[in-house]
Coordinates of C-alpha atoms in Angstrom, one line a residue:
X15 CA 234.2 7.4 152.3
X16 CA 231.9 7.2 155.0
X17 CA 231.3 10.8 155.5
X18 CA 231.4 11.5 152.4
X19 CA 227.9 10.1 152.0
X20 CA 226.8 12.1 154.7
X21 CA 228.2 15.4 153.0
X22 CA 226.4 14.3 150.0
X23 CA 223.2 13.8 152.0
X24 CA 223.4 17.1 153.8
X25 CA 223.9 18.9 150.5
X26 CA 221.5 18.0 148.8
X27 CA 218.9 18.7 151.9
X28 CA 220.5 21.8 152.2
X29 CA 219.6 22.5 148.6
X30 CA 216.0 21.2 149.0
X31 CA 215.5 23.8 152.1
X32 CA 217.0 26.7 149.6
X33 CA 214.5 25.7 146.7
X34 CA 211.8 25.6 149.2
X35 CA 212.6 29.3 150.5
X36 CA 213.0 30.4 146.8
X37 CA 209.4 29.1 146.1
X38 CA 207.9 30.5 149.5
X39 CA 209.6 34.1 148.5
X40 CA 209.0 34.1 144.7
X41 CA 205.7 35.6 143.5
X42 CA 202.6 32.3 143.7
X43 CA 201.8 31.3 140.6
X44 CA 198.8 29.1 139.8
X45 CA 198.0 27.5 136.1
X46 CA 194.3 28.4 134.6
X47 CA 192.5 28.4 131.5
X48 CA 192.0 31.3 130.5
X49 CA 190.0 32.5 127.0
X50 CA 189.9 35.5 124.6
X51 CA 186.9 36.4 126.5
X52 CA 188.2 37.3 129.5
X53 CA 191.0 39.7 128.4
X54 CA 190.5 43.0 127.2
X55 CA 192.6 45.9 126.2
X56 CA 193.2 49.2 127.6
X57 CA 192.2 52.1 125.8
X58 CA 192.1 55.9 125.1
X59 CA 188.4 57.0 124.4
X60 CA 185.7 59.3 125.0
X61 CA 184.4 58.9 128.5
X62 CA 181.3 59.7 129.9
X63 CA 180.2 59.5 133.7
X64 CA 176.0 58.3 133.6
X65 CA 174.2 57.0 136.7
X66 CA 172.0 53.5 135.2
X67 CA 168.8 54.0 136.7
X68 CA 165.2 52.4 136.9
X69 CA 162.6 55.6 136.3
X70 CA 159.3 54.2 136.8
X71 CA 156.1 56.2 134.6
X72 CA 153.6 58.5 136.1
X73 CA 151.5 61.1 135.2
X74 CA 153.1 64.9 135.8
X75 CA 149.8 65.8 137.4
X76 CA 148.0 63.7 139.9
X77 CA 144.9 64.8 142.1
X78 CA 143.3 63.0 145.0
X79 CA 139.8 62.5 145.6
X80 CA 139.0 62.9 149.0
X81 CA 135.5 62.4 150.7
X82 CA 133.4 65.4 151.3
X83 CA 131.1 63.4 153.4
X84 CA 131.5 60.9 155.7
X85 CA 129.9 57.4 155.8
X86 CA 130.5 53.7 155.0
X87 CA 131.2 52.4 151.7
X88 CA 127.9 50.9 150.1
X89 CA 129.5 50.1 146.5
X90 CA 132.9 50.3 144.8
X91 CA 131.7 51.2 141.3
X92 CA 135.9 50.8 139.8
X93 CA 139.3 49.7 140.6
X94 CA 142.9 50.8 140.2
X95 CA 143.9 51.4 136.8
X96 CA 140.1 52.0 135.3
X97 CA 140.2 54.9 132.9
X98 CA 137.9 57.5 134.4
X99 CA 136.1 60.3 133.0
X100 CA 135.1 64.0 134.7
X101 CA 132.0 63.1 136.9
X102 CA 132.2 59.3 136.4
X103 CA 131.4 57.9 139.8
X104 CA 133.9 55.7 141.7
X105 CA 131.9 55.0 145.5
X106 CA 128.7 55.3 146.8
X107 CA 128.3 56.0 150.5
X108 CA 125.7 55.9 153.1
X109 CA 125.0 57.8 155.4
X110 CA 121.5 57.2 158.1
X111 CA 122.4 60.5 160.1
X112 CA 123.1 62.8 157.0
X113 CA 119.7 61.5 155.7
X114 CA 117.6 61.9 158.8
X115 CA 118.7 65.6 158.7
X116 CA 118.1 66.2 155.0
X117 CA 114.7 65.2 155.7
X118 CA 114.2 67.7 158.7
X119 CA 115.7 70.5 156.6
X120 CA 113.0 69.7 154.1
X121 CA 109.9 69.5 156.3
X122 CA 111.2 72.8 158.0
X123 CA 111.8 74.3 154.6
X124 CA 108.4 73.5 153.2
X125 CA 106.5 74.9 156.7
X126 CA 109.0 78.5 156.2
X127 CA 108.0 78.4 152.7
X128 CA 103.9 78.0 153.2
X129 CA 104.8 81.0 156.4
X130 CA 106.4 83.3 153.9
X131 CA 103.5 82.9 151.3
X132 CA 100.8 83.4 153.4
X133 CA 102.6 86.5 154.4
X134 CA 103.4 87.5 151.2
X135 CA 99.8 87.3 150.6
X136 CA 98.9 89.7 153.5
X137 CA 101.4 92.4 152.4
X138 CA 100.0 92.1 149.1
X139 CA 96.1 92.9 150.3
X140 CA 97.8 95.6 152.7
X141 CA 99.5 97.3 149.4
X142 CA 96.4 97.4 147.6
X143 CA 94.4 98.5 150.9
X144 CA 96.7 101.5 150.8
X145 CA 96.6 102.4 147.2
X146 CA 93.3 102.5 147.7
X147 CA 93.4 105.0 150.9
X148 CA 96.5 106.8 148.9
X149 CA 93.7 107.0 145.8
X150 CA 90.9 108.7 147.8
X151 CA 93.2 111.1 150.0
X152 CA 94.2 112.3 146.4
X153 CA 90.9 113.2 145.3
X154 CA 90.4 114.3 148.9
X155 CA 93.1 116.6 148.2
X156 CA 91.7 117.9 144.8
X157 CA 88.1 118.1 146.2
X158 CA 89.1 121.0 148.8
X159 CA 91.2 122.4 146.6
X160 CA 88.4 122.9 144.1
X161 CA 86.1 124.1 146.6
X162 CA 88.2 126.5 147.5
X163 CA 88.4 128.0 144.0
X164 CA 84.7 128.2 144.7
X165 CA 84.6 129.9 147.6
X166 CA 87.2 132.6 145.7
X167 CA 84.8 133.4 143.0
X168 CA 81.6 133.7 145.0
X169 CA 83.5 136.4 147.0
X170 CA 84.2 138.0 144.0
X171 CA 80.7 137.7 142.9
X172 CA 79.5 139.3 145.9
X173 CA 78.2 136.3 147.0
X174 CA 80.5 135.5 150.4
X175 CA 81.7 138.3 152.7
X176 CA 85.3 138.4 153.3
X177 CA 84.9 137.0 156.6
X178 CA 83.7 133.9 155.0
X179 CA 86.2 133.4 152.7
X180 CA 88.8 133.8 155.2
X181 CA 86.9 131.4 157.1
X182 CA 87.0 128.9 153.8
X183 CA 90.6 129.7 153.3
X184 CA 91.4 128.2 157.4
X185 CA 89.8 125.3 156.3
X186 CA 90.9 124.7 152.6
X187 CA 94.6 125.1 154.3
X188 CA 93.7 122.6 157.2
X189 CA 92.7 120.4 154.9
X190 CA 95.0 120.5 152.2
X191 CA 97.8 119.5 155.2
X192 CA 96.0 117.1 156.7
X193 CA 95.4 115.3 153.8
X194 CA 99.1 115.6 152.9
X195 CA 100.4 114.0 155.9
X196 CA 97.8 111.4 155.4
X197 CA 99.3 110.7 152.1
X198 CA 102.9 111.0 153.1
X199 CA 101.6 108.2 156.4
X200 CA 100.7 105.8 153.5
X201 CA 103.7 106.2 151.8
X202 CA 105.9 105.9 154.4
X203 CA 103.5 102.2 154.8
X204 CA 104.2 101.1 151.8
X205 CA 107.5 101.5 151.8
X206 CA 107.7 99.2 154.6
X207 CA 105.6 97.1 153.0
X208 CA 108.2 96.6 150.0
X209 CA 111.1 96.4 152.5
X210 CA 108.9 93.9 154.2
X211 CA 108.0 91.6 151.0
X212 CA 111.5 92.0 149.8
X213 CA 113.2 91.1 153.0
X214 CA 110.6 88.0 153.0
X215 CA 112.1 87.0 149.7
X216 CA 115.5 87.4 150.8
X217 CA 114.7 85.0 153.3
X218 CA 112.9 82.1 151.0
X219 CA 116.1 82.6 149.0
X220 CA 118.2 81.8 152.0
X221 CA 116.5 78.7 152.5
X222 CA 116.6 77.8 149.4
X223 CA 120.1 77.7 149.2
X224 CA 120.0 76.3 152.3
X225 CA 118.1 73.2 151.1
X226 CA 120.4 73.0 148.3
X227 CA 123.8 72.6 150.1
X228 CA 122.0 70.0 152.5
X229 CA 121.0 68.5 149.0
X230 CA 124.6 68.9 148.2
X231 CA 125.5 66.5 150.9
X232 CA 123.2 64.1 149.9
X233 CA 124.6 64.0 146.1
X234 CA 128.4 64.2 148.0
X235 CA 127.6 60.4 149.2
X236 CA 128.3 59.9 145.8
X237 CA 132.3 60.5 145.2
X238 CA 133.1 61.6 141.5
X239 CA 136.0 61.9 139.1
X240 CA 137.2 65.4 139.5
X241 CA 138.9 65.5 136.5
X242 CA 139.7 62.5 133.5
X243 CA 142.1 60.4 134.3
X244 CA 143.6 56.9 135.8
X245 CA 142.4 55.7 139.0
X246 CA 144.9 54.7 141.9
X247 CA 145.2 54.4 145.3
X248 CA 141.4 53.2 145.8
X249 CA 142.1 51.1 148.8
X250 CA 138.9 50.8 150.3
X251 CA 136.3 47.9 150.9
X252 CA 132.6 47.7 151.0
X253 CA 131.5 48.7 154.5
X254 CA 134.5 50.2 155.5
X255 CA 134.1 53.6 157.2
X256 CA 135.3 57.1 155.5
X257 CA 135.3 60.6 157.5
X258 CA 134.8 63.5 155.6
X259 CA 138.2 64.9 154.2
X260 CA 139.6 61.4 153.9
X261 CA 141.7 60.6 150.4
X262 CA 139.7 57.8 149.1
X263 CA 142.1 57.2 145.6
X264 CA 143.7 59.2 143.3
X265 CA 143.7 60.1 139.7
X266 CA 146.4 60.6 137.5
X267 CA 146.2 63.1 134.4
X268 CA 147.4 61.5 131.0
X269 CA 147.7 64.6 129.4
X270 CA 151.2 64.5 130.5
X271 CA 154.0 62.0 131.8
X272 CA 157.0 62.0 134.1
X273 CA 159.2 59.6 135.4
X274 CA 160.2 59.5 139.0
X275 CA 163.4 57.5 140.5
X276 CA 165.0 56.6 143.3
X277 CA 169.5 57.2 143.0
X278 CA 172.0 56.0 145.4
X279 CA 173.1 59.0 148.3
X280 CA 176.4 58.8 146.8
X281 CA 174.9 60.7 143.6
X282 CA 173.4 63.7 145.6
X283 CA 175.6 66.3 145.7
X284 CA 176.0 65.2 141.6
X285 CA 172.4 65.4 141.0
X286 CA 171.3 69.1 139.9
X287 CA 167.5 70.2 137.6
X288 CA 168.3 70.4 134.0
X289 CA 171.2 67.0 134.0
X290 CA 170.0 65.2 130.3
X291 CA 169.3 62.1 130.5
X292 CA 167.9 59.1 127.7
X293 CA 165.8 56.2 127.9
X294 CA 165.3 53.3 125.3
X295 CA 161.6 51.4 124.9
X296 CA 161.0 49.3 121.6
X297 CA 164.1 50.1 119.9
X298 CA 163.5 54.2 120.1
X299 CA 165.3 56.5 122.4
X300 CA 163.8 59.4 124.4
X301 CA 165.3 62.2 125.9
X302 CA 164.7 63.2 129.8
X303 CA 165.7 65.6 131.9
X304 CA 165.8 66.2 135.5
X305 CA 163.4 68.7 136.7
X306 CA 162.9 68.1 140.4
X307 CA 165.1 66.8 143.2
X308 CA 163.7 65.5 147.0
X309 CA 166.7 66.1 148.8
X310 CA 165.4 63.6 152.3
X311 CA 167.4 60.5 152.1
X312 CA 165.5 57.4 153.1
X313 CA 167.2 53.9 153.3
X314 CA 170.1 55.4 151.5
X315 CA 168.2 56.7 148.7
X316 CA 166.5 60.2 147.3
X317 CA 163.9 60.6 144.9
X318 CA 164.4 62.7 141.7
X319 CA 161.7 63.1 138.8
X320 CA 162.2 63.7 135.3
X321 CA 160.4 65.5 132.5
X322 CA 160.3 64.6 128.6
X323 CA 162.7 67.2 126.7
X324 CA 160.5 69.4 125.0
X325 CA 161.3 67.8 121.2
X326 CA 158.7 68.2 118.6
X327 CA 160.1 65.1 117.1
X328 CA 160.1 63.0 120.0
X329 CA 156.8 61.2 121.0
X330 CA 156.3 58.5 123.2
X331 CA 153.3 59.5 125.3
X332 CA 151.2 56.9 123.8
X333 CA 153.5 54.4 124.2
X334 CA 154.1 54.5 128.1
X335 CA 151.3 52.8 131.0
X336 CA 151.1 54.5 134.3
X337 CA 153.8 52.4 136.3
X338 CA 155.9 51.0 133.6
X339 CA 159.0 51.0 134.6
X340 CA 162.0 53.0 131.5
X341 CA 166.0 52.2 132.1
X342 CA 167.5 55.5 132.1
X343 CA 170.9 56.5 131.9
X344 CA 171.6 60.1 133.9
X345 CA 174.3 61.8 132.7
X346 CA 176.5 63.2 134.9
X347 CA 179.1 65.3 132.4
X348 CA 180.0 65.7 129.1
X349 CA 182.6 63.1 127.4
X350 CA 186.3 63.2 127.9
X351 CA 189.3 62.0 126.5
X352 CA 190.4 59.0 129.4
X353 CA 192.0 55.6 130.1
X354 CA 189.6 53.0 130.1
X355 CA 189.2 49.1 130.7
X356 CA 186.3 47.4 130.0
X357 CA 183.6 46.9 133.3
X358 CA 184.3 43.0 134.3
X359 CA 183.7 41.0 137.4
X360 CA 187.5 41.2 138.5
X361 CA 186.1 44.2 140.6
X362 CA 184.5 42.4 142.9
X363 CA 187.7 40.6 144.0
X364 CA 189.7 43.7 144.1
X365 CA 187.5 46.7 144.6
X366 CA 189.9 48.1 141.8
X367 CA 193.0 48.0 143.6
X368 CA 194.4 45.9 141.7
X369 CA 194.1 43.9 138.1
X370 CA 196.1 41.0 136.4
X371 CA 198.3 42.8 133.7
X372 CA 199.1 40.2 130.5
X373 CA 201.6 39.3 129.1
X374 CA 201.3 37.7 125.6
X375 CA 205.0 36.4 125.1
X376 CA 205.0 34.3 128.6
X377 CA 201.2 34.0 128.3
X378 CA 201.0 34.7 131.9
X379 CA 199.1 37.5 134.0
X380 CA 200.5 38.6 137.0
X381 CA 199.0 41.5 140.2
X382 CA 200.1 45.0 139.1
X383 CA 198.2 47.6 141.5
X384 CA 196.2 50.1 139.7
X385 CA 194.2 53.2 140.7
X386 CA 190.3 53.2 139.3
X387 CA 188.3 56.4 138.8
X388 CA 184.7 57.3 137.8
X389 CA 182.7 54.0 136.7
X390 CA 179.6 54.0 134.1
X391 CA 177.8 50.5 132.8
X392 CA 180.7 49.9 130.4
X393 CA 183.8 51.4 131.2
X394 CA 186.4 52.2 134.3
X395 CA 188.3 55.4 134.2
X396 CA 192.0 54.0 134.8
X397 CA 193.9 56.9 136.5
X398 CA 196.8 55.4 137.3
X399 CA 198.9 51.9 136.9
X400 CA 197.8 50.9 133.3
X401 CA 198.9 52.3 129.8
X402 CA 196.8 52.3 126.9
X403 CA 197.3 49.0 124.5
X404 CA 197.9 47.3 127.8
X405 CA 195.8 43.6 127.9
X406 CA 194.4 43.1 131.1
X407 CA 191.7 40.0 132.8
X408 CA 188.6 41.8 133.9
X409 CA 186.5 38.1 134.6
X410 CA 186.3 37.4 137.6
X411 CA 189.4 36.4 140.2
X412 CA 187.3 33.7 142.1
X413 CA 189.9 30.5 141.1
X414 CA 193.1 32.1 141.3
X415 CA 193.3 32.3 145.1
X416 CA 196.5 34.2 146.4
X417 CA 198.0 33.8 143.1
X418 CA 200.0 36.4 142.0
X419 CA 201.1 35.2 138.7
X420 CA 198.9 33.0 136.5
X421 CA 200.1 30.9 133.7
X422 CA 197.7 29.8 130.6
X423 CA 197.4 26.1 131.1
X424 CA 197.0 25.5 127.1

């Protein structure tokens, strides 16, 4: 009798050490609410593998305005965002030094120009002084000549000897060259008194233009809207200092819009011109596409820009602001036939390696490991682990712990 309590005793701690090995074997389970909400049903659907993206609104065409002169900033006549038209001026600059030698250009200017008149002036009495000689060596010319004829007929007459009209003849010829020389002297001097006047003028045109670019400079203190357009980038401060060739702003053209994002580097061997993509503002939905690719990663990151799809029916320009920011959806294929769960929060705890499968009967969950594929902002391609009409718990795993089964507590 007396051991036979101890056998007893023993027994049943022997039994208590077996239930307790059981237990620390057997899968852990762990009672929680759970709600319809957090199950959901895997299914077989179309597929489709988009990037959700943030494409922010700027014009396909910007220009910069940069300072043709320098100087320092006397007055900021806009700011960022003012609608600007062609020749609309956006800041006035001063410049002492640029102004000093505009005023020297002029003085010297106005003393060439009072020169080249005065000797203007002088070629023009020299030109008429040799018209004038040209004139009377012409009548020179006919004078001899018509004495000459004289001298002819009085020999014929009887009245000279031949000796004396051979005389008259010497002297008609001597003459007659002499005077042609003469003439072709003063043409030869007025020739160079065109060339002269003409190179004069050439000259007061040169300076002209000359005191028109150093005008030029003076009006370039004043930097104007190249084109129409939104202002942006105008950084600058009264009395701050510009050098010439220095971006002051820029201005975008509204004539046309693109958006430009930045996509994760995961995407960039995905990411080709021509991918479609869609956007949604106030209820309508636009169609994108990507035209250009910046293939530099930065922080992780490249930049891609999109274009409107050229659809006569789709219009939207007046609806988007410079800088507004669109969510886009980049698609990255066309849709498939595929496994798919719902997105949940369960990834976060799992990294979709594994998922708690249901099981209505017991109303219990318990781990099942499961192999995730391509992911878009509702579904997760299931590629392996999971049948379709399975139920599975895609909230999140936070309370259950280590738990590999859970039981429904109601």
């Amino acid at each position: 009798m007396k051991y036979r309590m101890y056998i007893i005793a023993g027994a049943i701690l022997v039994g208590l050490m077996v239930y307790a090995v059981v237990l620390q074997l057997g899968p852990r389970t762990l009672k929680v609410e759970i709600t319809d909400e957090q199950v959901a049903e895997v299914t077989e659907g179309d597929f489709m593998e988009y990037i959700d993206v943030n494409g922010v609104v700027s014009p396909a065409k910007t220009m910069r305005v940069n300072a043709q002169e320098g100087g320092t900033v006397e007055r900021i006549c806009c700011h960022n965002g003012d609608l600007l038209q062609r020749g609309d001026t956006i800041l006035v600059l001063s410049n002492p030094k640029v102004m000093e030698e505009m005023a020297a250009e002029r003085q010297s200017y106005e003393l060439q120009q009072m020169q080249h008149r005065q000797q203007l002036i002088e070629m023009h009495q020299k030109s008429i002084t040799l018209r004038s000689q040209a004139l009377q060596a012409e009548f020179e010319l006919k004078k001899i000549g018509k004495d000459f004829e004289l001298a002819e007929e009085e020999a014929r007459m009887g009245i000279k000897s031949q000796a004396q009209l051979e005389v008259a003849r010497d002297e008609y010829e001597y003459n007659r060259r002499r005077t042609l020389l003469n003439l072709e002297s003063l043409h030869q001097d007025s020739v160079l008194n065109v060339l002269g006047r003409q190179l004069i003028q050439q000259q007061m045109a040169m300076e002209a233009r000359k005191l028109e670019n150093s005008n030029r400079r003076r009006a370039a203190l004043a930097i104007l809207a190249p084109v129409d357009g939104q202002i942006s980038s105008l950084n600058t401060t009264i009395g701050a200092q510009v050098t010439a060739g220095e971006q002051v702003g820029e201005i975008g053209v509204l004539t046309n819009y693109i958006l430009k994002a930045r996509l994760n580097e995961y995407y960039i061997d995905r990411i080709q011109p021509g991918l479609p993509s869609t956007a949604v503002l106030k209820g309508r939905r636009y169609g994108f596409e990507v035209s250009r690719i910046t293939p530099q990663v930065q922080e992780h990151s490249f930049a891609v820009e999109l274009r409107p799809t050229p659809d006569p029916a789709q219009r939207g320009g007046e609806e988007w602001r410079l800088g507004q920011t669109l969510h886009l959806q980049i698609e990255l294929g066309k849709p498939e036939r595929r496994l798919v769960i719902p997105r949940g929060s369960f990834y976060a705890q799992t990294s979709g390696q594994w998922i708690m499968l249901v099981d209505e009967k017991e109303r219990s969950a318990r781990r099942v490991p499961i192999k995730l594929g391509r992911q878009n902002t509702e579904y997760y391609e299931v590629i392996d682990g999971l049948h379709a009409g399975d139920r599975v718990l895609v909230s999140g795993y936070e309370a259950f712990g280590d738990a590999e089964v859970v039981k429904w507590s109601k």
